[in-house]
């Protein structure tokens, strides 16, 4: 595109301000910027200018969970079915580590954060050590895929290599990068993080399977015989990964997916709840629940919508392959997005100043025909690190780790 064509293209999409930067660039910078601008999905940006930015939801109904007592009764059969699948190499772990950890104030990957007290204990270390326990207990051959983003890939790979993958077999660790997407200001104007660079950020945690396929990992999964993928967040330092009991329960249930859930601490807890939406499994976010849903109780007195998700899901691979070409809802989220002002000065906002576009893994659950809701003990399996202090922080996670006998 020459300058005229570029100007026309920008005008067509209401992005004329990008031209201010273009004129200062050398040819390589011009080509880079115009390629990025051309690749943008402007139908998404048009949605920013619409009044209603959220997708309409369907009719919610409760979904029963396999509760702790039922799991205790069936533990042996669940464990042996899960352990067998793990030994046969049918299960893979997928770590979602492409996020930016803005709430925690990370400048790099969240997994490199040291949460130790008397010795270093890194977030990544906790995840590998937990997974190694399963590998040792079951004799599993467990591929460990790691999704990074352009923002943290090099640092993640270098850190894990330097720490020798915390003892995990390195031939079983496979990295892939997620897609990036542009950010805009509240008027839908593309933000730039440099004169020749749109402000791009990872496209949320819901694009992981599409990104795996894009990275050519279908062949790798075929070669290893992977049939199920256990996908999980980087920041829950207590979670059980590829838990044979969860795997076995999901396989035996005949469901195409499974979700680990914890009982809500109280009806008002701000957590997404696993339920049915128009007859399909789904997650209702706390802000989407009506008062009636929040307080509704079953005849036995238990909350009808009692179980919150913890971002630990098991998906059958063929079901993922069936949905991968289908459009997922795109969430438009207010964020603090660093950018350069019209005169080229870098600016780091302290309040949200624009939107990012995100795909969310929880929407994949709704695309599945069925999902086993599998209860786990919160104090044993849920210690997320999201914030610098207070709720879901390093401090709260340390307490939970100590409670589970983990030395810090
Ligand atoms: P969060 O929703 O907590 O996002 O991610 P975050 O980016 O880590 O943190 P904030 O919101 O900026 O503070 C839940 C999980 O999804 C991953 C994260 O790495 C984490 O494991 N994730 C999130 C991605 O892999 N990619 C993304 O684009 C976003």
XYZ file of C-alpha atoms and ligand atoms in Angstrom:
437
model
C 0.000 0.000 0.000
C 1.346 3.432 -0.857
C 0.620 6.473 1.289
C -2.592 7.333 -0.572
C -3.966 3.826 -0.362
C -3.025 3.652 3.291
C -4.765 6.963 3.998
C -7.908 5.746 2.210
C -7.870 2.476 4.083
C -7.544 4.285 7.415
C -10.323 6.737 6.536
C -12.621 3.860 5.632
C -12.224 2.496 9.135
C -12.183 5.793 11.047
C -8.479 5.386 11.951
C -6.986 8.501 10.322
C -4.862 9.292 13.392
C -2.519 6.402 12.525
C -1.249 8.426 9.566
C 0.356 10.947 11.941
C 2.877 8.326 12.908
C 3.298 6.840 9.427
C 4.907 9.945 7.984
C 7.782 9.769 10.476
C 8.757 6.206 9.620
C 11.361 4.694 7.317
C 10.131 2.243 4.661
C 10.498 -0.826 6.898
C 8.472 0.892 9.637
C 5.805 1.938 7.132
C 5.500 -1.612 5.821
C 5.298 -3.029 9.334
C 2.620 -0.590 10.451
C 0.497 -0.961 7.328
C 0.662 -4.772 7.536
C -0.542 -4.617 11.159
C -3.312 -2.160 10.303
C -4.459 -4.305 7.381
C -4.617 -7.424 9.541
C -7.060 -5.891 12.047
C -10.576 -7.328 12.214
C -12.566 -4.075 11.944
C -15.893 -5.792 12.563
C -14.708 -6.175 16.174
C -13.847 -2.503 16.422
C -17.271 -1.589 15.034
C -18.740 -3.390 18.033
C -16.975 -0.959 20.384
C -19.017 1.787 18.833
C -22.255 -0.123 19.399
C -24.302 0.561 22.493
C -24.489 -2.987 23.776
C -21.055 -4.585 23.907
C -22.052 -7.812 25.612
C -23.495 -10.926 23.999
C -27.064 -11.820 25.034
C -27.292 -14.863 27.323
C -29.808 -17.705 27.272
C -31.881 -19.385 29.963
C -29.825 -20.575 32.962
C -30.607 -23.686 34.999
C -28.616 -25.469 37.720
C -26.264 -28.336 36.852
C -25.609 -31.024 39.456
C -22.026 -31.703 40.441
C -20.252 -34.912 41.366
C -19.723 -33.967 44.984
C -16.890 -34.830 47.357
C -18.827 -37.653 49.030
C -19.654 -39.314 45.696
C -16.039 -38.913 44.616
C -14.833 -40.505 47.871
C -17.115 -43.528 47.307
C -15.882 -44.022 43.731
C -12.307 -42.929 44.192
C -10.685 -46.268 43.322
C -12.545 -46.803 40.078
C -12.042 -43.186 39.013
C -8.346 -43.373 39.869
C -7.692 -46.577 37.978
C -9.540 -45.368 34.841
C -7.637 -42.078 34.963
C -4.256 -43.649 35.685
C -4.681 -46.071 32.795
C -5.479 -43.236 30.352
C -2.471 -41.320 31.686
C -0.142 -44.296 31.271
C -1.406 -44.796 27.726
C -0.445 -41.191 26.939
C -4.029 -40.184 26.149
C -3.963 -37.120 28.396
C -2.002 -33.895 27.904
C -1.612 -30.889 30.169
C -1.987 -27.403 28.666
C -0.730 -24.503 30.737
C -2.257 -21.150 29.815
C 0.605 -18.780 30.473
C 0.064 -16.070 27.883
C -1.598 -13.592 30.240
C -0.004 -10.356 31.337
C -0.742 -10.489 35.070
C -1.593 -6.794 35.136
C -3.378 -7.000 38.489
C -0.293 -8.516 40.076
C 1.821 -5.854 38.374
C 3.969 -8.324 36.424
C 6.402 -7.000 33.894
C 7.110 -10.482 32.530
C 5.595 -13.961 32.841
C 3.635 -14.580 36.047
C 5.153 -18.037 36.387
C 8.614 -16.633 37.185
C 7.365 -14.878 40.317
C 9.089 -16.198 43.446
C 6.591 -16.846 46.248
C 9.085 -18.483 48.601
C 9.967 -17.172 52.067
C 13.124 -18.976 53.168
C 14.031 -20.285 49.708
C 12.965 -19.600 46.127
C 9.659 -21.205 45.188
C 8.540 -20.096 41.749
C 4.977 -20.273 40.489
C 6.099 -22.419 37.524
C 7.957 -24.678 39.941
C 4.756 -25.373 41.908
C 2.978 -26.392 38.693
C 5.741 -28.701 37.491
C 6.205 -30.269 40.917
C 2.473 -30.965 41.214
C 2.426 -32.531 37.774
C 5.508 -34.621 38.510
C 3.695 -36.121 41.499
C 1.048 -37.469 39.127
C 3.627 -38.698 36.657
C 5.435 -40.591 39.418
C 2.278 -41.968 41.043
C 0.807 -43.307 37.801
C 3.760 -43.870 35.461
C 2.116 -41.363 33.105
C 3.586 -40.179 29.852
C 2.211 -36.659 30.057
C 2.972 -34.014 27.419
C 3.047 -30.558 28.990
C 2.102 -27.892 26.450
C 2.701 -24.274 27.438
C 0.938 -21.354 25.798
C 2.928 -18.136 25.871
C 2.409 -14.845 24.069
C 4.691 -12.547 22.106
C 4.934 -10.493 25.306
C 6.500 -13.226 27.415
C 7.634 -16.111 25.204
C 11.397 -15.610 25.271
C 11.494 -14.958 28.999
C 9.322 -17.992 29.769
C 11.408 -20.355 27.661
C 14.710 -19.014 29.005
C 13.538 -19.238 32.629
C 12.294 -22.800 32.323
C 15.437 -23.933 30.513
C 17.591 -22.277 33.155
C 15.696 -24.230 35.842
C 15.774 -27.425 33.821
C 11.953 -27.514 33.755
C 12.048 -28.199 37.507
C 12.839 -31.847 36.810
C 10.077 -32.419 34.257
C 11.166 -34.526 31.234
C 12.110 -31.801 28.775
C 11.143 -33.814 25.703
C 7.576 -33.633 26.995
C 7.475 -29.837 27.315
C 6.223 -28.085 24.177
C 5.698 -24.335 23.796
C 3.317 -22.529 21.495
C 2.346 -18.874 21.157
C -1.129 -17.470 21.262
C -2.496 -14.936 18.798
C -2.303 -11.212 19.443
C -5.061 -8.675 18.978
C -5.115 -4.862 18.800
C -6.360 -2.575 21.548
C -8.419 0.562 21.014
C -9.381 3.633 23.014
C -12.961 4.080 24.217
C -13.888 5.615 20.840
C -12.581 2.610 18.938
C -9.369 4.271 17.691
C -6.401 1.940 17.393
C -3.797 2.582 20.087
C -0.109 2.475 19.204
C 2.669 1.365 21.514
C 5.366 2.689 19.181
C 5.384 4.795 16.019
C 5.511 1.644 13.855
C 3.720 -0.669 16.234
C 0.035 -1.086 17.109
C -0.674 -1.834 20.713
C -1.134 -5.593 20.502
C -1.990 -7.872 23.390
C -2.683 -11.586 23.829
C -6.187 -12.483 22.623
C -7.444 -13.981 25.888
C -7.243 -17.543 27.149
C -9.952 -18.924 24.847
C -7.920 -19.131 21.643
C -5.550 -21.758 23.010
C -6.696 -24.741 20.957
C -6.810 -22.784 17.696
C -3.313 -21.480 18.504
C -2.098 -25.023 19.195
C -3.310 -26.154 15.785
C -1.867 -23.057 14.133
C 1.485 -23.901 15.718
C 1.363 -27.299 13.987
C 0.807 -29.280 17.179
C -1.878 -31.543 15.711
C 0.925 -33.757 14.454
C 2.604 -33.741 17.848
C -0.658 -34.745 19.552
C -1.260 -37.464 16.940
C 2.238 -38.841 17.432
C 1.796 -38.941 21.195
C -1.761 -40.337 21.001
C -3.339 -37.440 22.921
C -7.124 -37.756 23.233
C -7.882 -35.370 26.107
C -6.468 -31.988 27.107
C -6.391 -30.738 30.685
C -6.159 -26.982 30.449
C -5.338 -24.844 33.477
C -4.267 -21.380 34.616
C -0.744 -20.402 35.582
C -1.668 -18.765 38.853
C -3.308 -21.467 40.971
C -0.287 -22.776 42.857
C -2.180 -25.565 44.630
C -3.976 -27.113 41.711
C -3.792 -30.769 40.827
C -2.903 -31.124 37.163
C -3.905 -34.229 35.206
C -5.472 -35.469 38.423
C -6.169 -39.165 37.738
C -9.376 -39.130 39.801
C -10.791 -36.183 37.837
C -9.628 -37.690 34.545
C -11.161 -41.068 35.384
C -14.464 -39.570 36.547
C -14.780 -37.537 33.342
C -13.891 -40.472 31.088
C -16.342 -42.797 32.839
C -19.112 -40.162 32.782
C -19.246 -40.146 28.976
C -19.143 -36.316 29.004
C -17.083 -34.509 26.364
C -15.601 -32.214 29.012
C -15.091 -31.883 32.740
C -14.569 -28.910 35.036
C -13.113 -28.782 38.511
C -15.343 -26.687 40.725
C -15.332 -25.483 44.328
C -18.360 -24.956 46.529
C -19.108 -21.236 46.782
C -17.972 -19.768 50.091
C -21.177 -17.730 50.246
C -23.969 -16.927 47.771
C -22.425 -13.541 46.920
C -18.938 -14.858 46.135
C -17.654 -13.319 42.917
C -17.026 -16.465 40.951
C -18.316 -17.873 37.659
C -20.773 -20.677 38.316
C -21.007 -23.869 36.262
C -24.611 -24.417 35.179
C -26.727 -25.063 32.102
C -27.631 -22.393 29.571
C -30.341 -23.364 27.109
C -29.675 -26.977 28.043
C -25.917 -26.872 27.385
C -23.135 -26.587 29.954
C -22.146 -23.008 30.591
C -20.599 -20.607 33.055
C -22.654 -17.744 34.429
C -20.402 -14.940 35.629
C -21.281 -13.536 39.065
C -22.437 -10.267 37.497
C -24.742 -12.137 35.117
C -26.643 -13.865 37.904
C -29.976 -12.473 38.979
C -30.768 -12.170 42.700
C -33.120 -15.070 42.273
C -30.336 -17.279 40.884
C -27.896 -16.177 43.581
C -30.214 -17.073 46.455
C -32.148 -19.978 44.929
C -31.953 -23.170 47.020
C -32.757 -26.807 46.328
C -35.255 -28.719 48.482
C -32.318 -30.011 50.610
C -31.275 -26.425 51.415
C -28.139 -26.336 49.249
C -27.615 -23.440 46.849
C -28.943 -24.294 43.380
C -25.956 -22.560 41.780
C -23.389 -23.732 44.284
C -20.211 -24.455 42.354
C -17.657 -22.004 40.999
C -15.106 -22.817 38.310
C -11.362 -22.600 38.995
C -10.069 -22.702 35.416
C -9.127 -26.360 35.370
C -10.939 -28.121 32.537
C -10.627 -31.391 30.678
C -11.729 -31.392 27.035
C -12.017 -34.324 24.651
C -9.791 -33.522 21.710
C -12.226 -34.563 18.965
C -14.867 -32.279 20.492
C -12.373 -29.411 20.426
C -11.565 -30.157 16.798
C -15.293 -29.970 15.991
C -15.695 -26.526 17.495
C -12.408 -24.928 16.515
C -13.711 -23.441 13.281
C -16.816 -22.036 14.994
C -16.811 -18.383 16.023
C -16.358 -17.826 19.733
C -17.864 -14.823 21.516
C -15.409 -11.931 21.724
C -15.384 -10.120 25.063
C -14.707 -6.392 25.026
C -12.890 -5.590 28.239
C -11.857 -2.234 29.800
C -8.113 -2.227 30.474
C -5.200 0.045 31.249
C -3.341 0.049 27.951
C 0.068 1.727 27.588
C 0.274 3.786 24.387
C 2.078 6.667 22.710
C 0.394 10.048 22.494
C 0.132 11.985 19.207
C 3.562 13.565 19.813
C 5.136 10.134 20.345
C 5.426 10.254 24.152
C 4.968 6.895 25.903
C 2.114 6.949 28.422
C 1.194 4.385 31.068
C -2.363 5.028 32.267
C -3.347 4.450 35.870
C -7.020 4.022 34.970
C -8.596 1.980 32.168
C -8.266 3.951 28.947
C -9.511 1.550 26.309
C -10.653 -1.893 25.297
C -8.993 -5.208 24.630
C -10.714 -8.032 22.750
C -10.582 -11.403 24.472
C -11.688 -14.955 23.831
C -12.364 -16.879 27.022
C -11.844 -20.563 27.730
C -15.104 -20.647 29.677
C -16.988 -20.096 26.416
C -15.563 -23.382 25.153
C -17.472 -25.165 27.890
C -20.718 -23.864 26.398
C -19.668 -25.203 23.006
C -19.369 -28.726 24.444
C -22.381 -31.065 24.502
C -21.764 -32.031 28.109
C -19.524 -31.205 31.050
C -18.912 -33.117 34.251
C -18.961 -30.759 37.213
C -16.381 -32.247 39.594
C -16.102 -30.852 43.113
C -12.703 -30.345 44.745
C -11.782 -29.027 48.177
C -11.032 -25.349 47.920
C -8.352 -25.360 50.636
C -6.588 -28.293 48.927
C -6.728 -27.188 45.306
C -7.414 -23.504 44.947
C -4.765 -20.888 45.738
C -4.888 -18.360 42.901
C -2.465 -15.445 42.753
C -4.118 -12.483 41.054
C -3.439 -9.435 43.245
C -0.417 -7.977 45.069
C -2.149 -8.123 48.464
C -5.403 -9.246 50.077
C -7.774 -11.645 48.328
C -6.134 -14.092 45.905
C -2.659 -12.731 46.532
C 0.804 -14.114 47.214
C 0.055 -13.814 50.961
C -3.216 -15.758 50.775
C -1.632 -18.400 48.534
C 1.297 -18.807 50.958
C -1.103 -19.515 53.817
C -2.883 -22.136 51.746
C 0.397 -23.723 50.667
C 1.600 -23.896 54.271
C -1.720 -25.481 55.232
C -0.911 -28.222 52.734
C 2.538 -28.827 54.140
C 4.440 -27.155 51.324
C 7.691 -25.588 52.478
C 8.260 -22.037 51.412
P -6.402 -13.939 33.965
O -7.779 -13.759 33.491
O -6.160 -13.942 35.421
O -5.487 -12.862 33.237
O -5.860 -15.261 33.315
P -3.969 -12.449 33.472
O -3.543 -11.831 32.181
O -3.112 -13.575 33.965
O -4.026 -11.385 34.637
P -4.659 -9.911 34.659
O -6.126 -10.073 34.368
O -3.936 -9.137 33.588
O -4.344 -9.459 36.038
C -6.242 -16.546 33.666
C -5.301 -17.485 32.963
O -5.391 -17.333 31.549
C -4.110 -17.044 31.009
C -3.321 -16.444 32.156
O -1.930 -16.570 31.916
C -3.838 -17.262 33.316
O -3.211 -18.522 33.351
N -4.239 -16.124 29.884
C -4.940 -14.975 30.022
C -3.619 -16.434 28.713
O -2.954 -17.489 28.595
N -3.746 -15.567 27.679
C -4.440 -14.425 27.762
O -4.519 -13.684 26.771
C -5.067 -14.124 28.973
